[in-house]
PDB file of C-alpha atoms in Angstrom:
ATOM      1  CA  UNK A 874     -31.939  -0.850  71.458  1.00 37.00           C
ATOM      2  CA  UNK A 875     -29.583  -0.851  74.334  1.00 42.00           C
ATOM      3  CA  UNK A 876     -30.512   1.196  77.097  1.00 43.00           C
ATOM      4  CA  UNK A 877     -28.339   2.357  80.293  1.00 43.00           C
ATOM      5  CA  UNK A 878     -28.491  -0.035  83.408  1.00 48.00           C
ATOM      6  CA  UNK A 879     -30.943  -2.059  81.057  1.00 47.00           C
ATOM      7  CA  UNK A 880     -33.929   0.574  81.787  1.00 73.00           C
ATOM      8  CA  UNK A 881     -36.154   0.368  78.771  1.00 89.00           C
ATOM      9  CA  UNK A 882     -38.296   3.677  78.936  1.00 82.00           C
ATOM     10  CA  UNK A 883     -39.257   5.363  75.793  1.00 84.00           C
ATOM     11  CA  UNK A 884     -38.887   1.796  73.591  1.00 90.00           C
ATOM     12  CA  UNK A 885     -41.796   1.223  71.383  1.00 93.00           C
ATOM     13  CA  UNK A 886     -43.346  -2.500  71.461  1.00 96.00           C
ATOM     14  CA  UNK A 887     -42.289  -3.477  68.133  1.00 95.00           C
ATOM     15  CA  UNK A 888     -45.802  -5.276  68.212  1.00 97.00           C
ATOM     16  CA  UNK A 889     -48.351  -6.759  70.997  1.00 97.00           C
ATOM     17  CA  UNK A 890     -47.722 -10.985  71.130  1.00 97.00           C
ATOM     18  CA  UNK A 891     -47.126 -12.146  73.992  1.00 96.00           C
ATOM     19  CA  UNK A 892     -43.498 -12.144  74.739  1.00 97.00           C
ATOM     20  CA  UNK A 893     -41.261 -15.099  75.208  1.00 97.00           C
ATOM     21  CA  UNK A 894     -38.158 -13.551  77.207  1.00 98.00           C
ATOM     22  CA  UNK A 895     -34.964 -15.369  76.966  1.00 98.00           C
ATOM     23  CA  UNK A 896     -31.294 -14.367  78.272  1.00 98.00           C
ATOM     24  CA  UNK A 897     -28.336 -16.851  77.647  1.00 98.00           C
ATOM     25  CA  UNK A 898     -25.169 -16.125  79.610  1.00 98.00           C
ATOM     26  CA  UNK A 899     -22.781 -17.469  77.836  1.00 98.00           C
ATOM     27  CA  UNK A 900     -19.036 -18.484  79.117  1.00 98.00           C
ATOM     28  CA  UNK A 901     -16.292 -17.034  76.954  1.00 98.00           C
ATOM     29  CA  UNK A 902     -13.258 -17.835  79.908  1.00 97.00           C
ATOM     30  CA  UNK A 903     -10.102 -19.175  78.464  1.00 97.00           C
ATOM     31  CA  UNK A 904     -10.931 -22.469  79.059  1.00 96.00           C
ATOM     32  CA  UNK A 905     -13.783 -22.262  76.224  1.00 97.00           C
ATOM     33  CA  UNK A 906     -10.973 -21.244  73.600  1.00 96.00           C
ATOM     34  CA  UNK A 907     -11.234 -24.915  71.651  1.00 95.00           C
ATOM     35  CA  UNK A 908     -15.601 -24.215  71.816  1.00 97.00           C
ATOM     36  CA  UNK A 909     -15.972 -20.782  71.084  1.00 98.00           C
ATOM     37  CA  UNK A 910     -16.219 -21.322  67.402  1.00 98.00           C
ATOM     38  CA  UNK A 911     -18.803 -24.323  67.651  1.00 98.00           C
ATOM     39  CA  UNK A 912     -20.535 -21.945  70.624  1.00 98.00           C
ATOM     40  CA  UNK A 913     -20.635 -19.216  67.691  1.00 98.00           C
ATOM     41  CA  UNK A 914     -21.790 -21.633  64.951  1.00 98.00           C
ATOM     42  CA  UNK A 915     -24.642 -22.110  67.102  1.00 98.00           C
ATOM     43  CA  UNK A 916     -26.045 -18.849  68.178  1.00 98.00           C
ATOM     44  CA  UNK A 917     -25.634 -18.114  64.343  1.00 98.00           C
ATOM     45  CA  UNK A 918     -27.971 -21.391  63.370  1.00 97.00           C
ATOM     46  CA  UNK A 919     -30.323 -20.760  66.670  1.00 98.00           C
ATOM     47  CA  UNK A 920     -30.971 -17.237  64.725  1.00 97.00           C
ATOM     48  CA  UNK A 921     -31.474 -18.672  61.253  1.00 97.00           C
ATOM     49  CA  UNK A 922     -33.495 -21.366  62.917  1.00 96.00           C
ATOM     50  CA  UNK A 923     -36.039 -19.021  65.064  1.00 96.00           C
ATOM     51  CA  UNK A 924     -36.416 -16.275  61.603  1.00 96.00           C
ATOM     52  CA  UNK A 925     -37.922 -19.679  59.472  1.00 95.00           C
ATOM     53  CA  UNK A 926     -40.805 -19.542  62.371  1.00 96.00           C
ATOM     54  CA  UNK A 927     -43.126 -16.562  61.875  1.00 96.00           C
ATOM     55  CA  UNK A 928     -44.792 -16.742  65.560  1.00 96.00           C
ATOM     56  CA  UNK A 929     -41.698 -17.768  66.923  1.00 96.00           C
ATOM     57  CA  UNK A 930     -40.072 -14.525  65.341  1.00 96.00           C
ATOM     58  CA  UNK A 931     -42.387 -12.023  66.466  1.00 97.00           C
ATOM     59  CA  UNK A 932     -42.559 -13.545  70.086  1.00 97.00           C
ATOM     60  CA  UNK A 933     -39.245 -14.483  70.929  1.00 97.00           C
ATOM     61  CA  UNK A 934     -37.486 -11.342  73.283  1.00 98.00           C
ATOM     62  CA  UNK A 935     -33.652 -12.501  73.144  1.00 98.00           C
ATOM     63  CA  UNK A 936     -30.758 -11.384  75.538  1.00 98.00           C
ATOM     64  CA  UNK A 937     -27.152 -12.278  75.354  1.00 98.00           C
ATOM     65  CA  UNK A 938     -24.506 -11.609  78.400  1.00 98.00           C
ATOM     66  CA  UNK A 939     -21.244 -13.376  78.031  1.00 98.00           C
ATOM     67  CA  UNK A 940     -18.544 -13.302  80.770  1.00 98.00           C
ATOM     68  CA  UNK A 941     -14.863 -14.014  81.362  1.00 98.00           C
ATOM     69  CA  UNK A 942     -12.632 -11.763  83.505  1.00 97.00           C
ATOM     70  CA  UNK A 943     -16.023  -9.247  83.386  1.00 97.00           C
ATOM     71  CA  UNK A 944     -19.552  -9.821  81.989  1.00 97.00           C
ATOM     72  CA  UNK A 945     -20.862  -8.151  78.947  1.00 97.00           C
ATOM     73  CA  UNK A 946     -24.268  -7.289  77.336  1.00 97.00           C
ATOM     74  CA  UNK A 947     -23.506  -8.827  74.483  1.00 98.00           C
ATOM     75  CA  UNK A 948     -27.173  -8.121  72.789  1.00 97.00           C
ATOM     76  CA  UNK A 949     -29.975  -6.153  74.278  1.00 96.00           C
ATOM     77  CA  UNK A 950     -33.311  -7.776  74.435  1.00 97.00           C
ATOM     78  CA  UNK A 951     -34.807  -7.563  70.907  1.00 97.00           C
ATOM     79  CA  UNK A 952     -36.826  -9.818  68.495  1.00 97.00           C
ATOM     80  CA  UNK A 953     -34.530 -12.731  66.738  1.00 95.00           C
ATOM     81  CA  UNK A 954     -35.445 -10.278  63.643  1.00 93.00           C
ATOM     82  CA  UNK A 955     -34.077  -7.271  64.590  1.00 93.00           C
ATOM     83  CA  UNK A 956     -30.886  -7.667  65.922  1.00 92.00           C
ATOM     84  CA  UNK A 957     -27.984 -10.570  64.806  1.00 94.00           C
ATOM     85  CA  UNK A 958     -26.140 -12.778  66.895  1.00 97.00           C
ATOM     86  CA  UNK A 959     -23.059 -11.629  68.631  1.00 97.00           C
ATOM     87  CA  UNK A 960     -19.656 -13.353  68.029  1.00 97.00           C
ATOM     88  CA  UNK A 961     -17.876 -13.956  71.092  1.00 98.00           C
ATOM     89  CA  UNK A 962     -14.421 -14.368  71.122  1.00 97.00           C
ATOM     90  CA  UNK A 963     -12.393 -15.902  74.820  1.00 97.00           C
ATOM     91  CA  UNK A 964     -11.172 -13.324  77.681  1.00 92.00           C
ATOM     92  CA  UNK A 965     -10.026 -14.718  80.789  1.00 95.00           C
ATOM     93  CA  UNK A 966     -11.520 -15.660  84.039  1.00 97.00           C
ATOM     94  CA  UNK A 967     -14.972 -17.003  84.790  1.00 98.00           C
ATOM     95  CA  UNK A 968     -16.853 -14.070  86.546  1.00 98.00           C
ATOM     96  CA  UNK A 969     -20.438 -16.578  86.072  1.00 98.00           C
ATOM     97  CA  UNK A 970     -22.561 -15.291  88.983  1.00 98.00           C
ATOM     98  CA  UNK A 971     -21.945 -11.533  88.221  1.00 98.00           C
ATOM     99  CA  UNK A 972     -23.284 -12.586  84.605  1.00 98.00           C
ATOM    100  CA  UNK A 973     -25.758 -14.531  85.690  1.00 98.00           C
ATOM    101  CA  UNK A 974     -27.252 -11.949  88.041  1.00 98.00           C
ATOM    102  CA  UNK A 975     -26.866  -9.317  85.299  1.00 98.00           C
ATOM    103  CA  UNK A 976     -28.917 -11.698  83.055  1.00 98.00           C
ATOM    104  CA  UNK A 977     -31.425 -11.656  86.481  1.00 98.00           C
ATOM    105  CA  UNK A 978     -31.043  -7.624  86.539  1.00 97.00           C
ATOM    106  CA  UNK A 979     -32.694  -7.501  83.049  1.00 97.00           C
ATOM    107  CA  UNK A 980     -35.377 -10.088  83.118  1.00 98.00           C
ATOM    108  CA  UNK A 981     -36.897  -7.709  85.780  1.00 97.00           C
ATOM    109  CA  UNK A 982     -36.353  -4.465  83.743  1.00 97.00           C
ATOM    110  CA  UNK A 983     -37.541  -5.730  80.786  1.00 97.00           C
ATOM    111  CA  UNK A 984     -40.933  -7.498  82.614  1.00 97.00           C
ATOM    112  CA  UNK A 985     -41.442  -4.044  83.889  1.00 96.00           C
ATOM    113  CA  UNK A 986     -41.344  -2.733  80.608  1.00 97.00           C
ATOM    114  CA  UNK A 987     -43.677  -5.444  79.247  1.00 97.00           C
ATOM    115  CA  UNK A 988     -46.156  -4.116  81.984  1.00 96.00           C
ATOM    116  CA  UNK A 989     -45.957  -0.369  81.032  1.00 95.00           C
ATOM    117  CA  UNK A 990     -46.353  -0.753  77.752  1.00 96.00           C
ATOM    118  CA  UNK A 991     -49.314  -3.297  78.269  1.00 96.00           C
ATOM    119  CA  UNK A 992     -47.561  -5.954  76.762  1.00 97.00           C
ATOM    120  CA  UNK A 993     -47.991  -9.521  77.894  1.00 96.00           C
ATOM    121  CA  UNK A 994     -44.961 -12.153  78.762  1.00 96.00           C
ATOM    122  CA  UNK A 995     -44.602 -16.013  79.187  1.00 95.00           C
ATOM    123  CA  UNK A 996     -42.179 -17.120  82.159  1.00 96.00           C
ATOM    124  CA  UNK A 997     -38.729 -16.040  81.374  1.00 97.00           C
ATOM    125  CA  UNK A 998     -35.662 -18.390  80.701  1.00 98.00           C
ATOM    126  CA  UNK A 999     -32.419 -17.637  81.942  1.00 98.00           C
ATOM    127  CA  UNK A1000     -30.097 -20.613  80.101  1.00 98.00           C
ATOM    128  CA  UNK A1001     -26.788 -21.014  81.564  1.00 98.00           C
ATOM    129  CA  UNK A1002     -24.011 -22.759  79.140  1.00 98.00           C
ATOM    130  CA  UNK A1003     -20.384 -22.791  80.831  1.00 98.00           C
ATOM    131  CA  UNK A1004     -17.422 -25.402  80.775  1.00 97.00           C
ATOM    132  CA  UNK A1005     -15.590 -24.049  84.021  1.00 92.00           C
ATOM    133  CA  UNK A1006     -15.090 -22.835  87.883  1.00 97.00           C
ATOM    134  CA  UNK A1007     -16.498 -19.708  89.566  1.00 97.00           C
ATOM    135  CA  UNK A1008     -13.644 -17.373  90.352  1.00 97.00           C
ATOM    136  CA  UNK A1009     -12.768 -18.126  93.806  1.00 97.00           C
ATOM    137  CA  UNK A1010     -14.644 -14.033  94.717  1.00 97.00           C
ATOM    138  CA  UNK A1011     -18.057 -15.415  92.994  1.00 98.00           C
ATOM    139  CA  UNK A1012     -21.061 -15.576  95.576  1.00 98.00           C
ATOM    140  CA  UNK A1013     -22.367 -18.685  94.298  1.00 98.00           C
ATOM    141  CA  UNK A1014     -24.280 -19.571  97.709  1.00 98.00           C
ATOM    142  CA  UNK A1015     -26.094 -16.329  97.040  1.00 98.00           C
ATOM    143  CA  UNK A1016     -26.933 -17.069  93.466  1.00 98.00           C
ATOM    144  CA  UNK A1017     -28.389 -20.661  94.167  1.00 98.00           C
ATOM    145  CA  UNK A1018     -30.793 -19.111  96.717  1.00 98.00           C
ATOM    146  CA  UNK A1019     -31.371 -16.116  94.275  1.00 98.00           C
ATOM    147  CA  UNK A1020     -32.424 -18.301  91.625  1.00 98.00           C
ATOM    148  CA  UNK A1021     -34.344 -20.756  93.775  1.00 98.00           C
ATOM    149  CA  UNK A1022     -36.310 -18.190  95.164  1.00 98.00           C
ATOM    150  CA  UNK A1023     -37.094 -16.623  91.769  1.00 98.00           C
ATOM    151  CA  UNK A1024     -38.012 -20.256  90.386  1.00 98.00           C
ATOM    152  CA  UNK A1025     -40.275 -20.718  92.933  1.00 97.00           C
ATOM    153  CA  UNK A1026     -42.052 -17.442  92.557  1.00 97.00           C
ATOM    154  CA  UNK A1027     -42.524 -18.444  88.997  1.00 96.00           C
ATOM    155  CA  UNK A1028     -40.527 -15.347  87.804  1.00 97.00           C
ATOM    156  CA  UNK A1029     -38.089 -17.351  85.732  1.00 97.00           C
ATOM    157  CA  UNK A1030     -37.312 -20.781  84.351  1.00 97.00           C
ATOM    158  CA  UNK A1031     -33.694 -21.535  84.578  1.00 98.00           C
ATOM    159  CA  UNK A1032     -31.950 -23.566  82.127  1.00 98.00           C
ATOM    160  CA  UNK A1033     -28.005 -24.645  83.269  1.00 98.00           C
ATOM    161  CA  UNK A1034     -25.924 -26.430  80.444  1.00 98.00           C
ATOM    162  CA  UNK A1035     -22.822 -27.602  81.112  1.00 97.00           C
ATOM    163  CA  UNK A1036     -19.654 -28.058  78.722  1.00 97.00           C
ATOM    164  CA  UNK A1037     -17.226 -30.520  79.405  1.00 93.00           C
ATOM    165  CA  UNK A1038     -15.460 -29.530  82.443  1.00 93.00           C
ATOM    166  CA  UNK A1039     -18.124 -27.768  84.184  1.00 96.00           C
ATOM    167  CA  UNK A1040     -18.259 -27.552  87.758  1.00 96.00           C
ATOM    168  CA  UNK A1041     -21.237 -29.667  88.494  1.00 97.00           C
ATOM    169  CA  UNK A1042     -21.359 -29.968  91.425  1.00 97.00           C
ATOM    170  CA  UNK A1043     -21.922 -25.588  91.453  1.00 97.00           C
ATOM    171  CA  UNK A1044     -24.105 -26.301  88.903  1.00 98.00           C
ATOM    172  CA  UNK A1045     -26.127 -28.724  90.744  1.00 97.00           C
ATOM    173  CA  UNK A1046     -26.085 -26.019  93.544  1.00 97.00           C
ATOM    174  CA  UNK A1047     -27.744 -23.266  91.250  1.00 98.00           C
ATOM    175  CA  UNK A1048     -30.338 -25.547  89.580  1.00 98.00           C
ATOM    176  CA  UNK A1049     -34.014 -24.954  90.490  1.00 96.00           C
ATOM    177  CA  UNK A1050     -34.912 -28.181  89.176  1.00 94.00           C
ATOM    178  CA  UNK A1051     -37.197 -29.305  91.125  1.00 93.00           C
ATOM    179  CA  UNK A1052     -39.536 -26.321  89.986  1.00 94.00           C
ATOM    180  CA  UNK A1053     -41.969 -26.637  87.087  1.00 92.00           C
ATOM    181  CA  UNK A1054     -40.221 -25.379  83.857  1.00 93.00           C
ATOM    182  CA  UNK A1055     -36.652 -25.317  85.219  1.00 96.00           C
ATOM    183  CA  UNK A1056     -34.056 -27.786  84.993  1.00 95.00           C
ATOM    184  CA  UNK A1057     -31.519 -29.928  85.953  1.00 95.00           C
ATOM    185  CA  UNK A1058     -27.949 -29.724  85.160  1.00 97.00           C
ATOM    186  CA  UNK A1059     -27.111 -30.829  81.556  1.00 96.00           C
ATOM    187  CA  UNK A1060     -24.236 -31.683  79.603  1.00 97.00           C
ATOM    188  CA  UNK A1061     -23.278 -31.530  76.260  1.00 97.00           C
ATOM    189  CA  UNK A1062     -22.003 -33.846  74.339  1.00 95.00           C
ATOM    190  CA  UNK A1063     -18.716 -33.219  73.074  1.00 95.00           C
ATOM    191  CA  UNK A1064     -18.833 -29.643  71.500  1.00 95.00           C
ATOM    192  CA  UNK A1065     -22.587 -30.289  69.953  1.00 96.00           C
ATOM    193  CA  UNK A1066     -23.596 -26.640  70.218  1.00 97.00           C
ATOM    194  CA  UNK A1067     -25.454 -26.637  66.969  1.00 96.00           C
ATOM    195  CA  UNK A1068     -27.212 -29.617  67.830  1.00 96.00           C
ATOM    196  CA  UNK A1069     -28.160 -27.962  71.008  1.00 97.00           C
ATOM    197  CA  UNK A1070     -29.012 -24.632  69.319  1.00 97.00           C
ATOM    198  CA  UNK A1071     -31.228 -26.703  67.339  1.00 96.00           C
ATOM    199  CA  UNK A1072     -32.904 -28.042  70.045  1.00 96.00           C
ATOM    200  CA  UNK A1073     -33.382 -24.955  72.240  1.00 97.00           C
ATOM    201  CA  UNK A1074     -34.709 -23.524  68.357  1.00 96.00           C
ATOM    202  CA  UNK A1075     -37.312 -26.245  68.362  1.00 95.00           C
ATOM    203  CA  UNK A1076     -37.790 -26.490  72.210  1.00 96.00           C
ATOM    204  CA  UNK A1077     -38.785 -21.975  71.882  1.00 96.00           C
ATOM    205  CA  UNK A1078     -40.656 -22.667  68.751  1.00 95.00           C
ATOM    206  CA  UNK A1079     -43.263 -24.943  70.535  1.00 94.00           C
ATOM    207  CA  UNK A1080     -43.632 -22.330  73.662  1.00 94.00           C
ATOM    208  CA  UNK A1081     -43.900 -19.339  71.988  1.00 93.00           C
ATOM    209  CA  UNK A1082     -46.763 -21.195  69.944  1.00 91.00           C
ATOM    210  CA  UNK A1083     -48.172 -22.586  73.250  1.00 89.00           C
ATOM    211  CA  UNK A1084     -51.190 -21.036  75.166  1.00 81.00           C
ATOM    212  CA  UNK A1085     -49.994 -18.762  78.487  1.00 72.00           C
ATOM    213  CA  UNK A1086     -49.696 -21.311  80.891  1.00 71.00           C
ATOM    214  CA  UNK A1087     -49.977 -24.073  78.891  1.00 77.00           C
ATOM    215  CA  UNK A1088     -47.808 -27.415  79.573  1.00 79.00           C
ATOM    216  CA  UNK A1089     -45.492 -28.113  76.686  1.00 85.00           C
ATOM    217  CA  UNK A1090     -42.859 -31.022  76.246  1.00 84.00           C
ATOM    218  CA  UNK A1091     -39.935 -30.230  74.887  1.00 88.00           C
ATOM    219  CA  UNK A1092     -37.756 -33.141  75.840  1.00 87.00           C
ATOM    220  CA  UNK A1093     -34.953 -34.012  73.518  1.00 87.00           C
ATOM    221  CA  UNK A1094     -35.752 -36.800  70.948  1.00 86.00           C
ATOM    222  CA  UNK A1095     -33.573 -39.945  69.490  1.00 83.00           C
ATOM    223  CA  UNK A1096     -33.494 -37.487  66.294  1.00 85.00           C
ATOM    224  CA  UNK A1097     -32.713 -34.312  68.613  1.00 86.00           C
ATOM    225  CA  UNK A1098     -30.570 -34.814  71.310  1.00 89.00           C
ATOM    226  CA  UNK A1099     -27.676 -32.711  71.814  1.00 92.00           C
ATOM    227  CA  UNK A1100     -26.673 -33.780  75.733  1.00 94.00           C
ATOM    228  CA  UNK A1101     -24.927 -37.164  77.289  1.00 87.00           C
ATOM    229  CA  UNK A1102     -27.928 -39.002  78.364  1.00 81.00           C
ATOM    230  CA  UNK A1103     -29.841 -41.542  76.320  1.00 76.00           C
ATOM    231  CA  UNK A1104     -33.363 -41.028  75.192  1.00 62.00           C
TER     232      UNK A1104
END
């Protein structure tokens, strides 16, 4: 249920797990036109994937902002149950840190709604999957401090992905990688978004089935790996 400036107040827990909070901001620029369908494809296995996991399912607190020439709440937080997948489709410029502090914007409303309706949370993820360059007015020295600050805090974990033709060197900026549960810049191979949603599918199924607080690995297998680097 989508709620003005993200505000959550009078939304019923649909139950009492512990919560596993998750936004992806998700580029849809011009430049993604030739990965939007294969970005699609994946969201739409990453949902079928999560449902087949009954923990998983009624755990799992998924966001989606997308962003081009403006950012959009693309899906509201919401149990992989209760609400589909968007379909994106490719709009213009690459406004990525006003999306990305949007997806920052509702991580906080929505752990303040956790807390007033006594409901429990793990360590929010904030996963970042883009192929291009900030628009030249995007405050990306801000962000990286933003999102280093909130890593260290242990408020989020932040996740950035990068599509061929990513600006890593911004993304290496942003990272928090060198706090626990976030991590470094990562590219994809080629346009392997399912592989990747299949991954992230496995990677949420074995936190949200995880203790609080408990250390879980996650790292990408010979039989699982979507990105560039050998395992």
């Amino acid at each position: 249920m989508k709620k003005e400036n993200n505000f959550y107040e009078g939304v019923n827990p649909p139950n009492f797990e512990t919560k596993c909070p998750v936004v992806f901001v998700l580029d849809r620029s011009g430049s993604m036109d030739c990965a939007i369908d294969q970005l699609n494809q994946g969201l739409a296995s990453f949902e079928e994937e999560m449902k087949q996991d009954e923990i998983a399912a009624s755990r799992l607190d998924v966001a989606v902002i997308s962003f081009g020439s403006d950012h959009t709440v693309e899906r509201d937080f919401n149990l992989i149950d209760d609400a589909p997948m968007p379909q994106l489709t490719v709009n213009g410029s690459t406004k990525l840190v006003d999306a990305t502090r949007a997806g920052i914007d509702m991580i906080k409303a929505r752990k303040e709604w956790y807390r007033n309706s006594g409901q429990t949370c793990y360590r929010p993820y904030l996963i970042l999957i883009t192929d291009g360059y900030p628009d030249s007015d995007q405050d990306v020295p801000g962000l990286a401090l933003e999102i280093k600050n909130l890593a260290q805090n242990k408020s989020l974990n932040f996740w950035p992905i990068a599509v061929k033709g990513a600006d890593m060197d911004m993304l290496a900026r942003i990272a928090a990688d060198k706090q626990e549960g976030s991590l470094p810049p990562m590219t994809l191979e080629g346009l392997e978004f399912v592989k990747l949603f299949t991954w992230l599918s496995d990677s949420f199924k074995i936190i949200s089935n995880s203790k609080e607080g408990q250390k879980t690995d996650i790292s990408p297998t010979k039989e699982n790996n979507p990105f560039q680097f050998a395992v």
